[in-house]
DNA sequence: TTGAAAGCGGTACCAC
DNA sequence: GTGGTACCGCTTTCAA
């Protein structure tokens, strides 16, 4: 159980002040015009004793945690799992740590999670919002916290979102089938009331209407086995 | 952008010291024999201004972060994704926050991740270790940090592990097929050199040997399409 | 070139 | 019953 070493320990050992050590360790040696020799000595010693800064203390002082809270519907879902994993890698490269949590698409759960993240002083938020989270997202923004929505968004409330082109995708897919000579084309979807689903439906409908074809939709949620068609 | 309120703000408003506020907010009012009325007043005010403790400051002072670092092979993998999600829920119920990271089953990556977690002062670790992480796991333990391995473990190094009964499972499955009259039973596996795979293989072999049946194994990694048998 | 010291927001010991 | 205050480890201003 090697004892934690702090910048004071190394300052004492080097006969300098903690400030000097802090400067050197943060690459501000040049800026603060600290002698090259001193800098070398400190760096060498820090490496020797395997100094690791206490991020907690740093965060308390700077007010930044380099932490991003990420809310998805379910981390175990392949779509969100992959998204989480990829974003995690990118974040880490940029020196950020992602905090994940699953909302179950439940706004109450999501609210609780946001509270946890706020308690942890997350610097920013990446959210795949469940329906009903409008207020909370707005509250975050009003408090000056960076928020980006993904996979879904709220119509009417101004946010930065990254979403697939659901409308265009459904439209193109439908057109493609039409070009291949198909006439009876159905859309299997979920009636979740979520905006991304609605966008797909609209894309499909628009393509069908342009060709004056009948609209056919399967509701995957009410017919899990996909046994019958509605409308 | 409502300003962050601290216990000092509350203390000033209530004309008491920050110490008193801290006691009340931490349920130590009775223990510290603080008057019921004062307690009520402070609680009410805290609620009114929606006070949220700064966990960073709390962590710095107490040395505990109520955070657990979790290393899996791949968060996007359904097995690990589900494990992550379930553990996350339990942890949160207990007031802990899980930090996830994917090792890609690469010890170098895992080491870097452990460094990040240590920097974040994680209170404990849950690890599905890649081969070659023995030293690092031992180092954690020597530093007095709680570690639990899951899904795999290292033979010979003493750790707390939670793993499936791979040997017993393979043995029972094989026996089951034998009881149903099958004689040529093959094991499709991966030659990963990982202990859990070896355990399964041993369970299968033992069951086959007890009946004097021929050992047949498919190596799923060298024959991804599972086209031919070896041995 | 370098260092003293004031915080960041809490906790908890000890005194009154 | 309540409060003063030192301290957790680090950053940063200001002075020397």
Short mmCIF file of C-alpha atoms (C1' of nucleotides) in Angstrom, two decimals:
data_model
loop_
_atom_site.label_atom_id
_atom_site.label_comp_id
_atom_site.label_asym_id
_atom_site.label_seq_id
_atom_site.Cartn_x
_atom_site.Cartn_y
_atom_site.Cartn_z
CA UNK A 1 0.00 0.00 0.00
CA UNK A 2 2.31 2.71 -1.25
CA UNK A 3 1.27 6.05 0.13
CA UNK A 4 -0.29 8.59 -2.16
CA UNK A 5 2.19 11.25 -3.07
CA UNK A 6 1.07 14.84 -3.53
CA UNK A 7 2.70 17.87 -5.07
CA UNK A 8 3.69 18.90 -1.56
CA UNK A 9 5.69 15.75 -1.10
CA UNK A 10 7.57 16.41 -4.26
CA UNK A 11 7.93 20.12 -3.49
CA UNK A 12 9.50 19.32 -0.14
CA UNK A 13 11.84 16.80 -1.65
CA UNK A 14 12.94 19.25 -4.34
CA UNK A 15 13.15 22.21 -1.97
CA UNK A 16 10.77 24.30 -4.00
CA UNK A 17 7.21 25.42 -3.47
CA UNK A 18 4.11 23.52 -4.44
CA UNK A 19 3.36 26.27 -6.91
CA UNK A 20 6.52 25.59 -8.85
CA UNK A 21 5.78 21.91 -8.95
CA UNK A 22 2.26 22.60 -10.14
CA UNK A 23 3.54 24.80 -12.95
CA UNK A 24 6.06 22.27 -14.12
CA UNK A 25 3.63 19.38 -13.99
CA UNK A 26 1.12 21.34 -16.01
CA UNK A 27 3.53 22.27 -18.76
CA UNK A 28 3.51 25.90 -17.67
CA UNK A 29 7.24 25.82 -16.94
CA UNK A 30 8.13 27.87 -20.01
CA UNK A 31 5.28 30.28 -19.52
CA UNK A 32 6.30 30.83 -15.92
CA UNK A 33 9.94 30.99 -16.97
CA UNK A 34 11.11 28.25 -14.68
CA UNK A 35 14.68 27.15 -15.28
CA UNK A 36 15.14 24.20 -17.56
CA UNK A 37 17.23 22.41 -14.99
CA UNK A 38 14.67 22.75 -12.25
CA UNK A 39 12.00 21.61 -14.65
CA UNK A 40 13.99 18.53 -15.58
CA UNK A 41 14.66 17.68 -11.97
CA UNK A 42 11.05 17.94 -11.00
CA UNK A 43 9.83 15.97 -13.98
CA UNK A 44 12.36 13.24 -13.34
CA UNK A 45 11.46 12.99 -9.70
CA UNK A 46 7.75 12.96 -10.40
CA UNK A 47 8.23 10.11 -12.81
CA UNK A 48 10.45 8.28 -10.39
CA UNK A 49 7.90 8.31 -7.60
CA UNK A 50 5.08 7.69 -10.08
CA UNK A 51 3.19 10.80 -9.15
CA UNK A 52 -0.49 10.82 -10.09
CA UNK A 53 -2.46 14.01 -9.69
CA UNK A 54 -5.58 13.85 -7.59
CA UNK A 55 -8.27 14.65 -10.12
CA UNK A 56 -10.75 15.29 -7.36
CA UNK A 57 -8.70 18.10 -5.91
CA UNK A 58 -8.05 19.46 -9.36
CA UNK A 59 -11.74 19.41 -10.15
CA UNK A 60 -12.69 21.11 -6.94
CA UNK A 61 -10.26 23.88 -7.66
CA UNK A 62 -10.96 24.33 -11.37
CA UNK A 63 -14.64 23.57 -11.36
CA UNK A 64 -14.18 21.22 -14.31
CA UNK A 65 -14.45 17.47 -14.00
CA UNK A 66 -13.69 16.48 -17.61
CA UNK A 67 -16.63 14.19 -17.29
CA UNK A 68 -19.63 13.85 -19.58
CA UNK A 69 -22.90 12.28 -18.53
CA UNK A 70 -24.48 10.08 -21.16
CA UNK A 71 -28.09 8.96 -20.96
CA UNK A 72 -29.28 6.23 -23.28
CA UNK A 73 -32.37 4.09 -23.31
CA UNK A 74 -30.50 0.90 -22.50
CA UNK A 75 -26.76 0.33 -22.52
CA UNK A 76 -27.37 -3.34 -23.17
CA UNK A 77 -29.12 -2.58 -26.45
CA UNK A 78 -26.74 -3.14 -29.37
CA UNK A 79 -27.46 0.24 -30.89
CA UNK A 80 -26.86 2.19 -27.72
CA UNK A 81 -24.13 -0.13 -26.57
CA UNK A 82 -22.14 0.54 -29.69
CA UNK A 83 -22.82 4.23 -29.55
CA UNK A 84 -21.67 4.26 -25.95
CA UNK A 85 -18.53 2.37 -26.71
CA UNK A 86 -17.51 4.53 -29.63
CA UNK A 87 -18.22 7.80 -27.89
CA UNK A 88 -16.37 6.54 -24.85
CA UNK A 89 -13.27 5.97 -26.96
CA UNK A 90 -13.41 9.38 -28.53
CA UNK A 91 -14.06 11.08 -25.23
CA UNK A 92 -11.16 9.34 -23.62
CA UNK A 93 -8.86 10.40 -26.41
CA UNK A 94 -9.86 13.95 -25.67
CA UNK A 95 -9.23 13.47 -21.98
CA UNK A 96 -12.84 13.06 -20.98
CA UNK A 97 -14.51 10.30 -19.03
CA UNK A 98 -18.02 9.25 -19.95
CA UNK A 99 -20.61 8.38 -17.31
CA UNK A 100 -23.29 6.05 -18.66
CA UNK A 101 -26.75 5.37 -17.46
CA UNK A 102 -29.86 3.68 -18.83
CA UNK A 103 -33.15 5.51 -18.68
CA UNK A 104 -35.40 2.63 -19.76
CA UNK A 105 -37.04 5.36 -21.77
CA UNK A 106 -38.65 6.50 -18.54
CA UNK A 107 -38.56 10.23 -17.84
CA UNK A 108 -38.68 9.79 -14.07
CA UNK A 109 -35.68 7.50 -14.17
CA UNK A 110 -33.92 9.90 -16.50
CA UNK A 111 -34.54 12.79 -14.14
CA UNK A 112 -33.01 10.90 -11.26
CA UNK A 113 -30.01 10.07 -13.37
CA UNK A 114 -29.54 13.67 -14.40
CA UNK A 115 -29.54 14.56 -10.73
CA UNK A 116 -26.78 12.07 -10.11
CA UNK A 117 -24.77 13.49 -12.96
CA UNK A 118 -25.28 17.01 -11.75
CA UNK A 119 -24.14 15.95 -8.33
CA UNK A 120 -21.05 14.55 -9.97
CA UNK A 121 -20.58 17.94 -11.63
CA UNK A 122 -20.56 16.54 -15.14
CA UNK A 123 -19.21 19.13 -17.57
CA UNK A 124 -21.65 18.19 -20.30
CA UNK A 125 -24.46 15.88 -21.34
CA UNK A 126 -25.19 13.54 -24.21
CA UNK A 127 -28.79 12.41 -24.09
CA UNK A 128 -31.09 10.09 -25.98
CA UNK A 129 -34.12 11.56 -24.25
CA UNK A 130 -37.24 9.66 -23.27
CA UNK A 131 -40.49 11.42 -24.09
CA UNK A 132 -41.31 13.99 -21.43
CA UNK A 133 -37.80 15.14 -20.68
CA UNK A 134 -38.24 18.51 -22.37
CA UNK A 135 -38.27 20.57 -19.19
CA UNK A 136 -35.20 18.93 -17.78
CA UNK A 137 -33.21 19.38 -20.94
CA UNK A 138 -34.15 23.00 -21.02
CA UNK A 139 -33.20 23.38 -17.37
CA UNK A 140 -29.73 22.05 -18.10
CA UNK A 141 -29.33 24.51 -20.91
CA UNK A 142 -30.54 27.38 -18.80
CA UNK A 143 -27.91 26.49 -16.25
CA UNK A 144 -25.34 26.93 -18.94
CA UNK A 145 -24.49 23.26 -19.37
CA UNK A 146 -23.68 21.91 -22.83
CA UNK A 147 -26.23 19.37 -23.96
CA UNK A 148 -26.45 17.36 -27.13
CA UNK A 149 -29.38 15.14 -27.91
CA UNK A 150 -28.92 12.07 -30.02
CA UNK A 151 -31.08 9.53 -31.79
CA UNK A 152 -34.13 11.66 -30.97
CA UNK A 153 -34.96 15.26 -30.38
CA UNK A 154 -37.84 17.40 -29.29
CA UNK A 155 -39.67 19.32 -31.94
CA UNK A 156 -40.01 22.91 -30.92
CA UNK A 157 -37.28 23.12 -28.34
CA UNK A 158 -33.96 24.42 -29.60
CA UNK A 159 -31.17 21.94 -29.00
CA UNK A 160 -28.14 20.57 -30.74
CA UNK A 161 -29.01 17.10 -31.98
CA UNK A 162 -27.34 14.35 -33.88
CA UNK A 163 -29.84 12.05 -35.47
CA UNK A 164 -30.13 9.84 -38.50
CA UNK A 165 -32.02 11.18 -41.49
CA UNK A 166 -35.05 9.12 -40.65
CA UNK A 167 -37.36 10.85 -43.07
CA UNK A 168 -34.91 10.70 -45.96
CA UNK A 169 -33.93 7.14 -45.23
CA UNK A 170 -37.45 5.83 -45.22
CA UNK A 171 -38.28 7.87 -48.29
CA UNK A 172 -35.31 6.55 -50.23
CA UNK A 173 -35.88 2.97 -49.19
CA UNK A 174 -39.47 3.15 -50.28
CA UNK A 175 -38.56 4.75 -53.59
CA UNK A 176 -36.00 2.06 -54.16
CA UNK A 177 -38.59 -0.65 -53.80
CA UNK A 178 -40.92 1.21 -56.10
CA UNK A 179 -38.22 1.52 -58.74
CA UNK A 180 -37.78 -2.20 -58.54
CA UNK A 181 -41.38 -2.57 -59.52
CA UNK A 182 -43.03 -3.20 -56.17
CA UNK A 183 -46.44 -1.71 -55.52
CA UNK A 184 -47.65 -3.12 -52.24
CA UNK A 185 -45.04 -1.85 -49.83
CA UNK A 186 -45.69 -1.92 -46.09
CA UNK A 187 -43.90 -0.19 -43.23
CA UNK A 188 -43.28 -2.20 -40.08
CA UNK A 189 -42.88 0.23 -37.25
CA UNK A 190 -43.56 0.90 -33.60
CA UNK A 191 -46.20 3.32 -32.48
CA UNK A 192 -43.98 4.87 -29.87
CA UNK A 193 -44.94 8.43 -30.51
CA UNK A 194 -41.26 9.21 -30.69
CA UNK A 195 -40.18 11.69 -33.23
CA UNK A 196 -37.74 9.44 -35.07
CA UNK A 197 -40.47 6.90 -35.70
CA UNK A 198 -42.83 9.57 -36.94
CA UNK A 199 -40.17 10.84 -39.33
CA UNK A 200 -39.74 7.42 -40.86
CA UNK A 201 -43.45 7.02 -41.24
CA UNK A 202 -43.72 10.39 -42.98
CA UNK A 203 -40.89 9.51 -45.35
CA UNK A 204 -42.61 6.30 -46.29
CA UNK A 205 -45.98 7.94 -46.71
CA UNK A 206 -44.62 10.69 -48.86
CA UNK A 207 -42.96 8.20 -51.21
CA UNK A 208 -46.12 6.16 -51.43
CA UNK A 209 -48.31 9.14 -52.07
CA UNK A 210 -46.10 10.40 -54.84
CA UNK A 211 -46.87 7.18 -56.67
CA UNK A 212 -50.45 7.00 -55.51
CA UNK A 213 -49.85 3.69 -53.82
CA UNK A 214 -51.76 2.33 -50.81
CA UNK A 215 -50.33 3.01 -47.37
CA UNK A 216 -49.80 -0.19 -45.40
CA UNK A 217 -48.36 -0.26 -41.91
CA UNK A 218 -47.63 -3.05 -39.48
CA UNK A 219 -47.47 -2.05 -35.89
CA UNK A 220 -44.67 -4.12 -34.49
CA UNK A 221 -45.48 -3.33 -30.90
CA UNK A 222 -49.09 -4.40 -30.86
CA UNK A 223 -48.36 -7.36 -33.09
CA UNK A 224 -45.06 -8.67 -31.78
CA UNK A 225 -45.25 -11.73 -33.96
CA UNK A 226 -46.14 -9.52 -36.91
CA UNK A 227 -49.19 -11.56 -37.73
CA UNK A 228 -51.60 -9.09 -39.19
CA UNK A 229 -51.64 -5.75 -40.90
CA UNK A 230 -53.51 -2.67 -39.87
CA UNK A 231 -54.79 0.22 -41.93
CA UNK B 1 -28.29 29.99 -14.77
CA UNK B 2 -29.16 29.83 -11.10
CA UNK B 3 -26.06 30.16 -8.99
CA UNK B 4 -24.77 27.15 -7.13
CA UNK B 5 -25.64 27.34 -3.49
CA UNK B 6 -23.26 26.01 -0.85
CA UNK B 7 -23.64 25.16 2.79
CA UNK B 8 -22.12 28.56 3.53
CA UNK B 9 -24.97 30.28 1.77
CA UNK B 10 -27.40 28.32 3.88
CA UNK B 11 -25.44 28.94 7.05
CA UNK B 12 -25.40 32.68 6.46
CA UNK B 13 -29.08 32.81 5.70
CA UNK B 14 -29.93 30.77 8.79
CA UNK B 15 -27.46 32.60 11.04
CA UNK B 16 -25.69 29.43 12.03
CA UNK B 17 -22.30 27.99 11.21
CA UNK B 18 -21.47 25.82 8.24
CA UNK B 19 -20.74 23.03 10.68
CA UNK B 20 -24.29 23.00 11.94
CA UNK B 21 -25.65 22.96 8.43
CA UNK B 22 -23.37 20.10 7.51
CA UNK B 23 -24.52 18.08 10.51
CA UNK B 24 -28.17 18.60 9.77
CA UNK B 25 -27.82 17.84 6.09
CA UNK B 26 -26.05 14.62 6.91
CA UNK B 27 -28.61 13.39 9.37
CA UNK B 28 -26.26 13.91 12.27
CA UNK B 29 -28.59 16.40 13.91
CA UNK B 30 -29.68 14.02 16.64
CA UNK B 31 -26.19 12.76 17.25
CA UNK B 32 -24.88 16.30 17.54
CA UNK B 33 -27.91 17.20 19.64
CA UNK B 34 -29.06 20.01 17.45
CA UNK B 35 -32.49 21.38 18.32
CA UNK B 36 -35.39 19.98 16.38
CA UNK B 37 -36.54 23.43 15.41
CA UNK B 38 -33.21 24.47 14.00
CA UNK B 39 -33.03 21.20 12.14
CA UNK B 40 -36.46 21.73 10.62
CA UNK B 41 -35.64 25.28 9.61
CA UNK B 42 -32.43 24.27 7.92
CA UNK B 43 -33.96 21.31 6.15
CA UNK B 44 -36.85 23.40 4.93
CA UNK B 45 -34.57 26.12 3.64
CA UNK B 46 -32.27 23.65 1.94
CA UNK B 47 -35.21 22.14 0.16
CA UNK B 48 -36.55 25.54 -0.75
CA UNK B 49 -33.36 26.64 -2.46
CA UNK B 50 -32.86 23.17 -3.92
CA UNK B 51 -29.48 22.68 -2.32
CA UNK B 52 -27.29 20.02 -3.93
CA UNK B 53 -24.09 19.02 -2.21
CA UNK B 54 -20.93 19.26 -4.25
CA UNK B 55 -19.81 15.67 -4.41
CA UNK B 56 -16.38 16.72 -5.55
CA UNK B 57 -15.76 18.68 -2.39
CA UNK B 58 -17.20 15.90 -0.31
CA UNK B 59 -14.94 13.37 -1.99
CA UNK B 60 -11.87 15.48 -1.54
CA UNK B 61 -12.54 15.75 2.15
CA UNK B 62 -13.62 12.19 2.83
CA UNK B 63 -11.35 10.43 0.39
CA UNK B 64 -14.29 8.39 -0.90
CA UNK B 65 -15.83 8.92 -4.30
CA UNK B 66 -18.59 6.27 -4.14
CA UNK B 67 -17.47 5.31 -7.58
CA UNK B 68 -16.56 1.86 -8.90
CA UNK B 69 -14.49 1.31 -12.00
CA UNK B 70 -15.71 -1.51 -14.20
CA UNK B 71 -13.57 -3.03 -16.93
CA UNK B 72 -15.19 -5.36 -19.45
CA UNK B 73 -14.06 -6.69 -22.76
CA UNK B 74 -16.61 -4.74 -24.75
CA UNK B 75 -19.59 -2.81 -23.45
CA UNK B 76 -21.28 -3.30 -26.79
CA UNK B 77 -21.22 -7.07 -26.40
CA UNK B 78 -24.63 -8.32 -25.23
CA UNK B 79 -23.15 -10.36 -22.41
CA UNK B 80 -21.08 -7.54 -21.00
CA UNK B 81 -23.65 -4.94 -21.88
CA UNK B 82 -26.25 -6.70 -19.80
CA UNK B 83 -23.85 -7.31 -16.97
CA UNK B 84 -22.94 -3.63 -17.02
CA UNK B 85 -26.50 -2.54 -17.00
CA UNK B 86 -27.57 -4.76 -14.15
CA UNK B 87 -24.59 -3.95 -11.98
CA UNK B 88 -25.10 -0.29 -12.71
CA UNK B 89 -28.62 -0.49 -11.34
CA UNK B 90 -27.56 -2.27 -8.19
CA UNK B 91 -24.67 0.07 -7.63
CA UNK B 92 -26.86 3.09 -7.98
CA UNK B 93 -29.33 1.72 -5.49
CA UNK B 94 -26.47 1.48 -3.06
CA UNK B 95 -25.39 5.02 -3.79
CA UNK B 96 -22.54 4.14 -6.08
CA UNK B 97 -21.76 5.28 -9.59
CA UNK B 98 -20.20 2.85 -12.03
CA UNK B 99 -17.51 3.91 -14.49
CA UNK B 100 -17.40 1.64 -17.54
CA UNK B 101 -14.66 1.01 -20.00
CA UNK B 102 -13.92 -1.55 -22.69
CA UNK B 103 -10.54 -3.26 -22.73
CA UNK B 104 -10.88 -5.02 -26.10
CA UNK B 105 -9.31 -7.85 -24.18
CA UNK B 106 -6.02 -6.02 -24.53
CA UNK B 107 -3.89 -5.74 -21.40
CA UNK B 108 -2.21 -2.52 -22.50
CA UNK B 109 -5.57 -0.86 -23.01
CA UNK B 110 -6.75 -2.24 -19.69
CA UNK B 111 -3.74 -0.82 -17.92
CA UNK B 112 -4.40 2.62 -19.32
CA UNK B 113 -8.00 2.39 -18.24
CA UNK B 114 -7.04 1.37 -14.74
CA UNK B 115 -4.83 4.43 -14.61
CA UNK B 116 -7.75 6.61 -15.54
CA UNK B 117 -9.87 5.02 -12.85
CA UNK B 118 -7.16 5.43 -10.28
CA UNK B 119 -6.87 9.05 -11.25
CA UNK B 120 -10.58 9.36 -10.69
CA UNK B 121 -10.03 7.82 -7.24
CA UNK B 122 -12.42 4.94 -7.82
CA UNK B 123 -13.26 3.27 -4.52
CA UNK B 124 -13.30 -0.21 -6.02
CA UNK B 125 -12.92 -2.26 -9.17
CA UNK B 126 -14.94 -4.86 -11.04
CA UNK B 127 -12.84 -6.43 -13.75
CA UNK B 128 -13.26 -8.98 -16.53
CA UNK B 129 -9.51 -9.16 -17.01
CA UNK B 130 -7.73 -9.69 -20.31
CA UNK B 131 -4.90 -12.20 -20.19
CA UNK B 132 -1.76 -10.61 -18.84
CA UNK B 133 -3.35 -8.31 -16.30
CA UNK B 134 -2.17 -10.34 -13.32
CA UNK B 135 0.42 -7.84 -12.12
CA UNK B 136 -1.93 -4.90 -12.32
CA UNK B 137 -4.67 -6.67 -10.43
CA UNK B 138 -2.21 -7.58 -7.74
CA UNK B 139 -0.95 -4.01 -7.60
CA UNK B 140 -4.48 -2.78 -6.97
CA UNK B 141 -4.89 -5.24 -4.16
CA UNK B 142 -1.57 -4.33 -2.64
CA UNK B 143 -2.69 -0.73 -2.61
CA UNK B 144 -5.62 -1.82 -0.52
CA UNK B 145 -8.26 -1.35 -3.17
CA UNK B 146 -11.18 -3.79 -3.34
CA UNK B 147 -11.16 -5.77 -6.56
CA UNK B 148 -13.54 -8.40 -7.85
CA UNK B 149 -12.91 -10.30 -11.02
CA UNK B 150 -15.78 -11.59 -13.06
CA UNK B 151 -16.34 -13.91 -15.98
CA UNK B 152 -12.67 -14.97 -15.76
CA UNK B 153 -9.99 -15.25 -13.14
CA UNK B 154 -6.31 -15.99 -12.89
CA UNK B 155 -5.31 -19.37 -11.63
CA UNK B 156 -2.79 -19.03 -8.87
CA UNK B 157 -3.42 -15.45 -7.86
CA UNK B 158 -5.78 -15.02 -4.95
CA UNK B 159 -8.74 -12.85 -5.85
CA UNK B 160 -12.45 -12.68 -5.27
CA UNK B 161 -14.14 -13.83 -8.45
CA UNK B 162 -17.63 -14.32 -9.69
CA UNK B 163 -17.75 -16.72 -12.59
CA UNK B 164 -20.09 -19.24 -14.09
CA UNK B 165 -19.51 -22.90 -13.34
CA UNK B 166 -17.93 -23.48 -16.73
CA UNK B 167 -16.59 -26.91 -15.90
CA UNK B 168 -19.80 -28.14 -14.39
CA UNK B 169 -21.93 -26.64 -17.12
CA UNK B 170 -20.02 -28.26 -19.93
CA UNK B 171 -19.92 -31.53 -18.03
CA UNK B 172 -23.64 -31.56 -17.42
CA UNK B 173 -24.49 -30.56 -20.96
CA UNK B 174 -22.36 -33.34 -22.33
CA UNK B 175 -23.85 -35.87 -19.96
CA UNK B 176 -27.29 -34.78 -20.96
CA UNK B 177 -26.58 -35.50 -24.61
CA UNK B 178 -25.11 -38.86 -23.69
CA UNK B 179 -28.18 -39.79 -21.70
CA UNK B 180 -30.26 -39.00 -24.74
CA UNK B 181 -28.29 -41.60 -26.61
CA UNK B 182 -25.79 -39.48 -28.51
CA UNK B 183 -22.29 -40.79 -28.91
CA UNK B 184 -20.50 -38.44 -31.28
CA UNK B 185 -20.58 -35.19 -29.37
CA UNK B 186 -18.33 -32.32 -30.38
CA UNK B 187 -17.38 -29.13 -28.54
CA UNK B 188 -17.29 -25.92 -30.52
CA UNK B 189 -15.02 -23.55 -28.70
CA UNK B 190 -12.42 -20.83 -29.07
CA UNK B 191 -8.78 -21.45 -28.40
CA UNK B 192 -8.36 -18.26 -26.48
CA UNK B 193 -6.20 -19.67 -23.75
CA UNK B 194 -8.57 -18.06 -21.30
CA UNK B 195 -9.36 -19.96 -18.20
CA UNK B 196 -13.12 -20.07 -18.68
CA UNK B 197 -12.71 -21.75 -22.06
CA UNK B 198 -10.28 -24.26 -20.65
CA UNK B 199 -12.74 -25.11 -17.89
CA UNK B 200 -15.47 -25.84 -20.38
CA UNK B 201 -13.18 -28.00 -22.42
CA UNK B 202 -12.16 -29.96 -19.34
CA UNK B 203 -15.78 -30.49 -18.35
CA UNK B 204 -16.59 -31.81 -21.79
CA UNK B 205 -13.54 -34.05 -21.90
CA UNK B 206 -14.22 -35.51 -18.51
CA UNK B 207 -17.78 -36.39 -19.46
CA UNK B 208 -16.61 -37.99 -22.70
CA UNK B 209 -13.87 -39.96 -21.04
CA UNK B 210 -16.19 -41.36 -18.44
CA UNK B 211 -18.10 -42.98 -21.27
CA UNK B 212 -15.05 -43.75 -23.33
CA UNK B 213 -16.29 -41.65 -26.21
CA UNK B 214 -14.13 -39.86 -28.80
CA UNK B 215 -13.16 -36.27 -28.12
CA UNK B 216 -14.16 -33.95 -30.97
CA UNK B 217 -13.55 -30.24 -30.95
CA UNK B 218 -14.28 -27.51 -33.42
CA UNK B 219 -12.16 -24.45 -33.09
CA UNK B 220 -14.54 -21.65 -33.79
CA UNK B 221 -11.83 -19.03 -34.10
CA UNK B 222 -9.72 -20.71 -36.75
CA UNK B 223 -12.82 -21.91 -38.60
CA UNK B 224 -15.18 -19.00 -38.31
CA UNK B 225 -17.62 -20.62 -40.72
CA UNK B 226 -17.33 -23.84 -38.74
CA UNK B 227 -16.59 -25.85 -41.84
CA UNK B 228 -14.32 -28.62 -40.63
CA UNK B 229 -13.47 -30.49 -37.49
CA UNK B 230 -10.08 -30.88 -35.92
CA UNK B 231 -8.67 -33.57 -33.69
"C1'" DT C 1 12.36 32.94 -11.40
"C1'" DT C 2 10.05 31.38 -7.57
"C1'" DG C 3 6.92 31.17 -3.50
"C1'" DA C 4 3.18 32.50 0.01
"C1'" DA C 5 -1.23 32.09 0.50
"C1'" DA C 6 -6.11 32.30 -0.58
"C1'" DG C 7 -9.50 29.69 -1.82
"C1'" DC C 8 -12.74 25.52 -4.20
"C1'" DG C 9 -17.05 23.17 -0.78
"C1'" DG C 10 -17.33 20.18 2.49
"C1'" DT C 11 -16.23 17.33 7.19
"C1'" DA C 12 -15.30 16.66 11.82
"C1'" DC C 13 -12.48 17.44 15.94
"C1'" DC C 14 -12.56 20.11 19.86
"C1'" DA C 15 -13.72 23.99 22.47
"C1'" DC C 16 -17.18 26.88 24.51
"C1'" DG D 1 -26.34 22.50 21.53
"C1'" DT D 2 -23.51 25.10 18.50
"C1'" DG D 3 -19.55 27.07 16.14
"C1'" DG D 4 -14.41 27.95 14.97
"C1'" DT D 5 -11.33 26.15 12.19
"C1'" DA D 6 -7.90 23.07 10.17
"C1'" DC D 7 -7.61 20.32 6.38
"C1'" DC D 8 -8.35 17.37 1.82
"C1'" DG D 9 -4.79 18.41 -2.96
"C1'" DC D 10 -4.43 21.51 -6.36
"C1'" DT D 11 -4.48 26.17 -9.06
"C1'" DT D 12 -3.40 30.84 -9.55
"C1'" DT D 13 -2.74 35.70 -8.25
"C1'" DC D 14 0.37 38.73 -6.48
"C1'" DA D 15 4.54 39.93 -4.40
"C1'" DA D 16 9.30 39.46 -3.83
#
